[in-house]
PDB file of C-alpha atoms in Angstrom:
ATOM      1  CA  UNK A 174      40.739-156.108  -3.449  1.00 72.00           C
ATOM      2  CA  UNK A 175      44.224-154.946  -1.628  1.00 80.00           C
ATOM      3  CA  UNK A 176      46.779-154.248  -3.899  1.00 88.00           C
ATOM      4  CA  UNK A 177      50.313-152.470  -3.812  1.00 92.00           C
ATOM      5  CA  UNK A 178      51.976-150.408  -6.483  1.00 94.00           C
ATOM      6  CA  UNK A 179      55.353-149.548  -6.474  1.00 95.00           C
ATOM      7  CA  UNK A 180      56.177-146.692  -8.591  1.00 94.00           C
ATOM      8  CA  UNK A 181      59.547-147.185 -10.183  1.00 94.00           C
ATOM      9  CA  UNK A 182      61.050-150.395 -11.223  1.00 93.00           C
ATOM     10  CA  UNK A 183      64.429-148.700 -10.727  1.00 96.00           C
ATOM     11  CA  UNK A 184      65.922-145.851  -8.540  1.00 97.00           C
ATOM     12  CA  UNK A 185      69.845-144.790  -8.590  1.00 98.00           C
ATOM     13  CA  UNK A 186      71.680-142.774  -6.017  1.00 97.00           C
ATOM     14  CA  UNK A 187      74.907-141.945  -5.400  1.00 97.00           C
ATOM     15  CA  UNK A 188      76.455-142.868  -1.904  1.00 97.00           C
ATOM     16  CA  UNK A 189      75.569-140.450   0.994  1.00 97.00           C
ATOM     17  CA  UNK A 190      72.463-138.836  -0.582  1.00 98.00           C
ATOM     18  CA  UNK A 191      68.537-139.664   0.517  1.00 98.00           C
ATOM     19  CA  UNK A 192      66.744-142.073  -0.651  1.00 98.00           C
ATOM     20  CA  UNK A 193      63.200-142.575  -1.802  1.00 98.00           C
ATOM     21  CA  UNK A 194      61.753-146.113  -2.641  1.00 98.00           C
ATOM     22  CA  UNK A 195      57.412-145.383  -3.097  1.00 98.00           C
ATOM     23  CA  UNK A 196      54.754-147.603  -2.644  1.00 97.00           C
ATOM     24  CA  UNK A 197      50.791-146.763  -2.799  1.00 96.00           C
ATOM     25  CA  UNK A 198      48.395-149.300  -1.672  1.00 93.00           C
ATOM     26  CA  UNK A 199      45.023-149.503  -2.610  1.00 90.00           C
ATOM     27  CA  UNK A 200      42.469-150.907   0.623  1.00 79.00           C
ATOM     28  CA  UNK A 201      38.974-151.106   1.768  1.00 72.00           C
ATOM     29  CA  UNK A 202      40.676-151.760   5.425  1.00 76.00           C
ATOM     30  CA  UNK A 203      42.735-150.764   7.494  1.00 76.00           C
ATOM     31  CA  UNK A 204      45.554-152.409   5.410  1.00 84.00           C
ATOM     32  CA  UNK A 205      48.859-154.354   6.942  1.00 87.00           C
ATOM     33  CA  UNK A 206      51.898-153.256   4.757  1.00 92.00           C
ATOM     34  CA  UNK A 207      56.030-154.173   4.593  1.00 94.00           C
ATOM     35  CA  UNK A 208      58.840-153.652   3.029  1.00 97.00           C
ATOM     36  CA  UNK A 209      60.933-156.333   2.747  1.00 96.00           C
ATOM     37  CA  UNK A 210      64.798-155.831   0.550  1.00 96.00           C
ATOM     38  CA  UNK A 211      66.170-159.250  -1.815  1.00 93.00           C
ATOM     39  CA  UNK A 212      70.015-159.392  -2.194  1.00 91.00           C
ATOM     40  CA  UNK A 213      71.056-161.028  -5.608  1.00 85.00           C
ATOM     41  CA  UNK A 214      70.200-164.514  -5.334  1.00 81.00           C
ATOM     42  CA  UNK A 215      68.792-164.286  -1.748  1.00 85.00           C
ATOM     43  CA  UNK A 216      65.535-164.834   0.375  1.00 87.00           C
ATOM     44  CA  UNK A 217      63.782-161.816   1.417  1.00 91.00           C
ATOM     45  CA  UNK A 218      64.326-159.631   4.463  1.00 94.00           C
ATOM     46  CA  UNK A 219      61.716-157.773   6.081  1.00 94.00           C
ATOM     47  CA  UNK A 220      62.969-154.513   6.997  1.00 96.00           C
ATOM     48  CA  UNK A 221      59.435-153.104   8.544  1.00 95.00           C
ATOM     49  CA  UNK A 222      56.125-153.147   8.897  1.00 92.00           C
ATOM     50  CA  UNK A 223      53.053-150.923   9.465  1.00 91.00           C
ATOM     51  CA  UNK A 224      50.492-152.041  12.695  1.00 80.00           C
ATOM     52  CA  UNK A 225      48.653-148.884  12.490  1.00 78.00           C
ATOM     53  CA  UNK A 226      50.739-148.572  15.911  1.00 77.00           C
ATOM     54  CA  UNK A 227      52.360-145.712  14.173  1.00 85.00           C
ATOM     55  CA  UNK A 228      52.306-143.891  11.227  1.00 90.00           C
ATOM     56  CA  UNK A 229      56.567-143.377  11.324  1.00 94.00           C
ATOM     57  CA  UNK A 230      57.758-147.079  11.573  1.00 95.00           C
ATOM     58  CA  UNK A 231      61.189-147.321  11.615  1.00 95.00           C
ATOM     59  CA  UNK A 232      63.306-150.295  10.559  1.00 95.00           C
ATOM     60  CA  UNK A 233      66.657-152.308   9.860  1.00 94.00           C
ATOM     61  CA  UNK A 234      69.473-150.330   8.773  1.00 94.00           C
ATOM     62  CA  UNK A 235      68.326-147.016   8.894  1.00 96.00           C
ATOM     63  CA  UNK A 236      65.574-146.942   6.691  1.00 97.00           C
ATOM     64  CA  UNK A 237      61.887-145.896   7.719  1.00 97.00           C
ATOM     65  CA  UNK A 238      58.885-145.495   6.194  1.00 97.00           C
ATOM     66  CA  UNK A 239      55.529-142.950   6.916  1.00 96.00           C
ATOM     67  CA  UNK A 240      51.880-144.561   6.339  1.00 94.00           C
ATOM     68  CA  UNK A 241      49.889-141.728   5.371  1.00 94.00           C
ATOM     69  CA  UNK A 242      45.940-142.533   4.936  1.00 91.00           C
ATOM     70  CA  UNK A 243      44.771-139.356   2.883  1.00 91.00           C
ATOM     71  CA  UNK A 244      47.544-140.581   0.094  1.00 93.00           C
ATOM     72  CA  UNK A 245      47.071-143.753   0.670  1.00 93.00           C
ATOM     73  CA  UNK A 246      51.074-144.175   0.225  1.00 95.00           C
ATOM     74  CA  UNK A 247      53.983-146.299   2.047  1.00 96.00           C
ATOM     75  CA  UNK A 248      56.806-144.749   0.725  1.00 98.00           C
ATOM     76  CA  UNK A 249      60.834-145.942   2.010  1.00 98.00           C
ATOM     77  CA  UNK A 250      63.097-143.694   3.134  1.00 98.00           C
ATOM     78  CA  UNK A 251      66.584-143.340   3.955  1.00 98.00           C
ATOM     79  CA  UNK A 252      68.935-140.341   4.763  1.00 97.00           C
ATOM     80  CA  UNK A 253      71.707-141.622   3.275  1.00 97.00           C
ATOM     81  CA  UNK A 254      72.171-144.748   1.472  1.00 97.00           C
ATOM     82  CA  UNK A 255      75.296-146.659   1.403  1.00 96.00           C
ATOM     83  CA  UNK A 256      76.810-148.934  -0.952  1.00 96.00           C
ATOM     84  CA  UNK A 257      75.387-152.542   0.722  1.00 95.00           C
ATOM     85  CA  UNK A 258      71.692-151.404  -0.029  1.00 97.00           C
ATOM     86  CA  UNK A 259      71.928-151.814  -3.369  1.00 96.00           C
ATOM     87  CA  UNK A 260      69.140-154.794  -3.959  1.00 96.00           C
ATOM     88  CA  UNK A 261      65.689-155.328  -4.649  1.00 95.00           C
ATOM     89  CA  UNK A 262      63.269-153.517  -2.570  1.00 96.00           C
ATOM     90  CA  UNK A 263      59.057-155.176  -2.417  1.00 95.00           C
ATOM     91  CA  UNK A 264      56.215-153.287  -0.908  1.00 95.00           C
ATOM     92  CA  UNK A 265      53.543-156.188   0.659  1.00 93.00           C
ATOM     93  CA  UNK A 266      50.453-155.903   1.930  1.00 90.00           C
ATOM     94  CA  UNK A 267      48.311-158.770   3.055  1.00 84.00           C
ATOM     95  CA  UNK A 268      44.804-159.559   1.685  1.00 79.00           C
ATOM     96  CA  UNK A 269      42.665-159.513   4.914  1.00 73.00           C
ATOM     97  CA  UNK A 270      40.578-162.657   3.565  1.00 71.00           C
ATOM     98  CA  UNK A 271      42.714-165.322   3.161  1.00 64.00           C
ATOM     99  CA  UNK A 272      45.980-164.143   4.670  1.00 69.00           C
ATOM    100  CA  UNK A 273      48.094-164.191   1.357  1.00 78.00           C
ATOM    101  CA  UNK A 274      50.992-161.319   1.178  1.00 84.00           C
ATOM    102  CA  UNK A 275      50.321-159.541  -2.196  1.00 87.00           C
ATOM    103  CA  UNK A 276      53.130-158.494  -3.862  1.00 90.00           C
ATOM    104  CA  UNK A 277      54.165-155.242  -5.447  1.00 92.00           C
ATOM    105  CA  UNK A 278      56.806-155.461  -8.575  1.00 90.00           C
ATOM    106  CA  UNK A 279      59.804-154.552  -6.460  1.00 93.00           C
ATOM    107  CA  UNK A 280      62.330-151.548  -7.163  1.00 95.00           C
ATOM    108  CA  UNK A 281      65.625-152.128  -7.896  1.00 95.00           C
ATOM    109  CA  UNK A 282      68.101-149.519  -6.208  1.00 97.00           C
ATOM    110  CA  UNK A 283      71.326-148.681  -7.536  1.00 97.00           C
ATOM    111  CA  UNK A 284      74.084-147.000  -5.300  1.00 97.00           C
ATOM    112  CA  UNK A 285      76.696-145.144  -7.289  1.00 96.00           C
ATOM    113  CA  UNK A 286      80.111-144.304  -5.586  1.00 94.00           C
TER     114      UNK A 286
ATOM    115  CA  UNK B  57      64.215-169.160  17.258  1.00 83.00           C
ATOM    116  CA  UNK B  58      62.443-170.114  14.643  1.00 83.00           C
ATOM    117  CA  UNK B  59      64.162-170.927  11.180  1.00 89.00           C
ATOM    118  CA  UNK B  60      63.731-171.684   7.407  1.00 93.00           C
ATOM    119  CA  UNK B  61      65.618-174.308   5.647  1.00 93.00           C
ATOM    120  CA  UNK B  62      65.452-174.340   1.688  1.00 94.00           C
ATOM    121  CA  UNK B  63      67.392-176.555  -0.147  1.00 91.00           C
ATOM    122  CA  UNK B  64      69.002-177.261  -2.967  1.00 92.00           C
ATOM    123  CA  UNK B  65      70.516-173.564  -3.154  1.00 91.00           C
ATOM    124  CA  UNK B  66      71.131-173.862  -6.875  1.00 93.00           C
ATOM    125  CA  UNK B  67      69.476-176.665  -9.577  1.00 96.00           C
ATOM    126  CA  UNK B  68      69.927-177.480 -13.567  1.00 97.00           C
ATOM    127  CA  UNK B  69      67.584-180.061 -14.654  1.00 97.00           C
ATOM    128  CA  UNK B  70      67.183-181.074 -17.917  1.00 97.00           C
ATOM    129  CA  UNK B  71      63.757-180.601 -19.645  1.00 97.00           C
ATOM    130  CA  UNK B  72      61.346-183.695 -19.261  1.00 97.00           C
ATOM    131  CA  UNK B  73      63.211-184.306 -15.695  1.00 97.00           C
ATOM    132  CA  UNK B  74      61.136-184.264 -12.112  1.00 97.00           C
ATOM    133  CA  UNK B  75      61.897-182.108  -9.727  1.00 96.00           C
ATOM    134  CA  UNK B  76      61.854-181.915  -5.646  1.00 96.00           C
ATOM    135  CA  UNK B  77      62.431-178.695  -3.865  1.00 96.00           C
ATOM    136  CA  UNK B  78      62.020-179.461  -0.243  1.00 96.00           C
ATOM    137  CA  UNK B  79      60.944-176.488   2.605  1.00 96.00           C
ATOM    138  CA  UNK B  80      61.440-177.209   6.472  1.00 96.00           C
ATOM    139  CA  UNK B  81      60.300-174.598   9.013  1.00 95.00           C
ATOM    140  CA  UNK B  82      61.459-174.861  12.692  1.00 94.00           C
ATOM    141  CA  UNK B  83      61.179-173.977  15.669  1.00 91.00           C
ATOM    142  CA  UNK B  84      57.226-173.329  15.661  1.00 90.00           C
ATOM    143  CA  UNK B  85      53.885-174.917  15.104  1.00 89.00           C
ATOM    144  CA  UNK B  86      51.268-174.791  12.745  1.00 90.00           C
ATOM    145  CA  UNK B  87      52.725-172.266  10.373  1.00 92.00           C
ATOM    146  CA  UNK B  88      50.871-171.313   7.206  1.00 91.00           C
ATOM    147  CA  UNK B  89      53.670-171.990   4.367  1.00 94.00           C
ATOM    148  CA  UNK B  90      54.299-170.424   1.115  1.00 93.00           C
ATOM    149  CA  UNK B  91      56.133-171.208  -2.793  1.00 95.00           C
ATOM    150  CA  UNK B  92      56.797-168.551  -4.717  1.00 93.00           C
ATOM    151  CA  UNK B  93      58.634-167.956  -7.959  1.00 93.00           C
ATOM    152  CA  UNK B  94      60.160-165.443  -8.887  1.00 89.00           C
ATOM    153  CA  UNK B  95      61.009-164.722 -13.053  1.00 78.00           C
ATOM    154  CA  UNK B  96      63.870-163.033 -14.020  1.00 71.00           C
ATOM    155  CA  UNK B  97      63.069-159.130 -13.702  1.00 66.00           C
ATOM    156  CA  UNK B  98      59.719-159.797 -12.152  1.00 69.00           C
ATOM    157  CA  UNK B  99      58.252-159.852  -8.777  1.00 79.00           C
ATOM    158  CA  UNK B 100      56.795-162.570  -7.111  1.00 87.00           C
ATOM    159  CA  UNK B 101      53.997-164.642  -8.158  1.00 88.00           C
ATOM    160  CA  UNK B 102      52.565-166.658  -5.132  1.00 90.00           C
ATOM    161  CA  UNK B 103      52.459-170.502  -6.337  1.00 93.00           C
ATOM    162  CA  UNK B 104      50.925-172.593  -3.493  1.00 93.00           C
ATOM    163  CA  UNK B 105      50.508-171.706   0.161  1.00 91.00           C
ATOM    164  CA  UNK B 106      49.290-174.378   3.057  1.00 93.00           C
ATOM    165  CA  UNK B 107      47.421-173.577   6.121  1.00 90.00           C
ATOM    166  CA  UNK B 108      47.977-177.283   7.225  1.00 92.00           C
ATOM    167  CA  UNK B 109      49.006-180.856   6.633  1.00 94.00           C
ATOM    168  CA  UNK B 110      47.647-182.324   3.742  1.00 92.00           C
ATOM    169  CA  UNK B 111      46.024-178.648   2.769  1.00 92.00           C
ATOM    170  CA  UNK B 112      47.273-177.393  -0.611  1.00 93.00           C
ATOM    171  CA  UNK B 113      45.924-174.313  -2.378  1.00 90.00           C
ATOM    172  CA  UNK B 114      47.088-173.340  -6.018  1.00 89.00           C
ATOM    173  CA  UNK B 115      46.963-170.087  -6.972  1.00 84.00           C
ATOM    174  CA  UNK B 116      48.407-170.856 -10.595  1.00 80.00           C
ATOM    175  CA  UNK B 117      47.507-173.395 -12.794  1.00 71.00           C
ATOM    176  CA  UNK B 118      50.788-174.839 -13.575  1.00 80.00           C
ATOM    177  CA  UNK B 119      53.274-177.769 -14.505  1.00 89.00           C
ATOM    178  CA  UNK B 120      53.938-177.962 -10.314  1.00 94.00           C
ATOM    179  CA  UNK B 121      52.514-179.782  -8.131  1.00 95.00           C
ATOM    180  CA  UNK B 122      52.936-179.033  -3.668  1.00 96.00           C
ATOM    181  CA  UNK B 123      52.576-181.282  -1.029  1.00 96.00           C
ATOM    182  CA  UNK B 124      53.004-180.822   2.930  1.00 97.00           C
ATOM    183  CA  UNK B 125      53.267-184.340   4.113  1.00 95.00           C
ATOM    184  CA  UNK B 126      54.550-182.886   7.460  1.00 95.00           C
ATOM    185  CA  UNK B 127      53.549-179.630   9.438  1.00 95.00           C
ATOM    186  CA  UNK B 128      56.867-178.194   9.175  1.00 95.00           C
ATOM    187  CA  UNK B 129      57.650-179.655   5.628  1.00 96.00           C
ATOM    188  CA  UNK B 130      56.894-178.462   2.252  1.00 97.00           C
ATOM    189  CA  UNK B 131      57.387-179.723  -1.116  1.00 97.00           C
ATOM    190  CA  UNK B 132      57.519-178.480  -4.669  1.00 96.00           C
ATOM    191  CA  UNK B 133      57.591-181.208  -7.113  1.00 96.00           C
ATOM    192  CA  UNK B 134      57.077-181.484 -11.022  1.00 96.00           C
ATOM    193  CA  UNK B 135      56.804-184.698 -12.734  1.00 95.00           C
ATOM    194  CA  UNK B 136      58.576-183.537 -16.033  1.00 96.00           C
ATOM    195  CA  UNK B 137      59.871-179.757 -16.368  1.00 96.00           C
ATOM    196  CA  UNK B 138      59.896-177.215 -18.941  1.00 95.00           C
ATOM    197  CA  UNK B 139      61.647-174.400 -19.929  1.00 94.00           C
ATOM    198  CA  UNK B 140      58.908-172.277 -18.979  1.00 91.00           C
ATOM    199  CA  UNK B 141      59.810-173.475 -14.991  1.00 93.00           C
ATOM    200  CA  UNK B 142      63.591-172.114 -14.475  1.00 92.00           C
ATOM    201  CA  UNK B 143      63.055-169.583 -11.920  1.00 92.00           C
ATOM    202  CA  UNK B 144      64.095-168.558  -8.966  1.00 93.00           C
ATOM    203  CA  UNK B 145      62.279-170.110  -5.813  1.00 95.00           C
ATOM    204  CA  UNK B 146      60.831-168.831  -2.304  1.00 94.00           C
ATOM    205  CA  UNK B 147      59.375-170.555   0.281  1.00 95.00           C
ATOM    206  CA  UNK B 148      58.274-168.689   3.651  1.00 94.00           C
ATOM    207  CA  UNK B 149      56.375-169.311   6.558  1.00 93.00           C
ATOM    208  CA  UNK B 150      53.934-167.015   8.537  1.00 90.00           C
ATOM    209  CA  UNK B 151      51.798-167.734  11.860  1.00 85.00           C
ATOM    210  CA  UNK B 152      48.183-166.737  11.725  1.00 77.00           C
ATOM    211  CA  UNK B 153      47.708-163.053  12.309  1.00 71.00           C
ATOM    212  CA  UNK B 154      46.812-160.238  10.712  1.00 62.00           C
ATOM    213  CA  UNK B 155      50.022-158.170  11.252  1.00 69.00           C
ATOM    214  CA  UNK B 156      52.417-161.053  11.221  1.00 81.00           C
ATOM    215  CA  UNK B 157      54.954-161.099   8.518  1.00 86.00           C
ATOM    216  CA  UNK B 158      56.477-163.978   6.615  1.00 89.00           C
ATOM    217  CA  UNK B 159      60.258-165.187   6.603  1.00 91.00           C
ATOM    218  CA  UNK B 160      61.630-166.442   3.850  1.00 93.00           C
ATOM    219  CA  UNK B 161      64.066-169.081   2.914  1.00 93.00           C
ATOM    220  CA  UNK B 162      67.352-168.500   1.255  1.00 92.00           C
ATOM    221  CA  UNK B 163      65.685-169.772  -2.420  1.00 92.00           C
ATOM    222  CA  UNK B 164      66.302-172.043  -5.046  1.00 94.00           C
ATOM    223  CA  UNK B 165      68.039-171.078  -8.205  1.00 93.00           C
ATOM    224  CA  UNK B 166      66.296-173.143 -10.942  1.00 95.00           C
ATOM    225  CA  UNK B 167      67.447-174.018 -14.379  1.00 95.00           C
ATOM    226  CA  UNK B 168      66.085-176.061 -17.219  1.00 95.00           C
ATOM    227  CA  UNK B 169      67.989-176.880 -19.867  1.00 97.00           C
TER     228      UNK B 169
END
């Protein structure tokens, strides 16, 4: 069964400096994955998604994120985060059966001035 | 374009009351539609999804109940609430697909007292 994990419930950065949100995904297939970000008291956002198109997929606001098979990861990137990305961050990936989006437990990222 | 309408934006109910959260997708056809709850400090835990009119599936068993009476309309309802129920709600939409990714609504802030 296709399932995501994200690593750390929280991550805190100061302003300017990289950032690093992880996500591994476990799949028999070749699996569809997306990072979506959830202001306080919001919807979610999708900021990208994988189409085996591209391993690099960049996305909204500067972030990006490399699919890489052999560690079966999905990790988030940024080069330098900025105060408004402060929110809750979800790695999905979609069960190939039924069509569902399975959730990961979301990381919360802190931006420190 | 297509868009999501979720309303009411914020609810307080007192326990043994019913509730109605209503969903309205438009600006496409046939989507597959989604409630989702979210717990304080939790992810989110996939409640009912539709892949047509009159086609409910529960992935919880729970004190809710879902209903799509209209292709582009979805309903959360409970006949009496608990305290177990405040949450925050999600409803999305996504078209058939394997790499197609949902949207979500703007959610409902829910509150038993």
């Amino acid at each position: 069964a296709q399932s995501v994990t994200q690593l750390d419930s929280h991550v805190s950065v100061s302003e300017g400096t990289p950032v690093l949100l992880r996500c591994n995904y476990s799949s028999s297939y070749s699996p569809s994955l997306f990072w979506y970000v959830q202001h306080p008291n919001k919807g979610l956002q999708l900021l990208l998604k994988y189409t085996s198109a591209a391993t690099l997929v960049k996305g909204i606001n500067g972030f990006e994120a490399e699919f890489k098979k052999s560690e079966t990861s999905f990790h988030l990137t940024k080069p330098s985060a900025h105060m408004s990305d402060a929110a809750e961050y979800f790695c999905v990936t979609r069960d190939v059966r039924g069509g569902k989006l399975i959730f990961g437990q979301g990381t919360e990222l802190s931006v420190k001035p | 374009s297509q868009t999501i309408h979720q309303w009411p934006a914020t609810l307080v109910q007192p326990v043994g009351s019913p509730l109605s959260l209503e969903c309205t997708v438009e600006g496409t056809s046939n989507p597959n539609l989604y409630w989702y709850r979210q717990a304080a400090g939790r992810g989110l835990q996939l409640l009912f999804y539709s892949v047509g009119i009159g086609q409910i599936s529960s992935e919880v068993p729970q004190n809710l109940s879902a209903s799509r009476p209209q292709d582009r309309q979805f309903i959360l309802s409970s006949k009496k609430l608990l305290l177990s129920d405040s949450g925050f709600y999600l409803c999305a939409w996504r078209l058939l697909g394997q790499l197609t990714e949902a949207f979500f609504g703007q959610g409902t802030r829910l509150t038993v007292v």
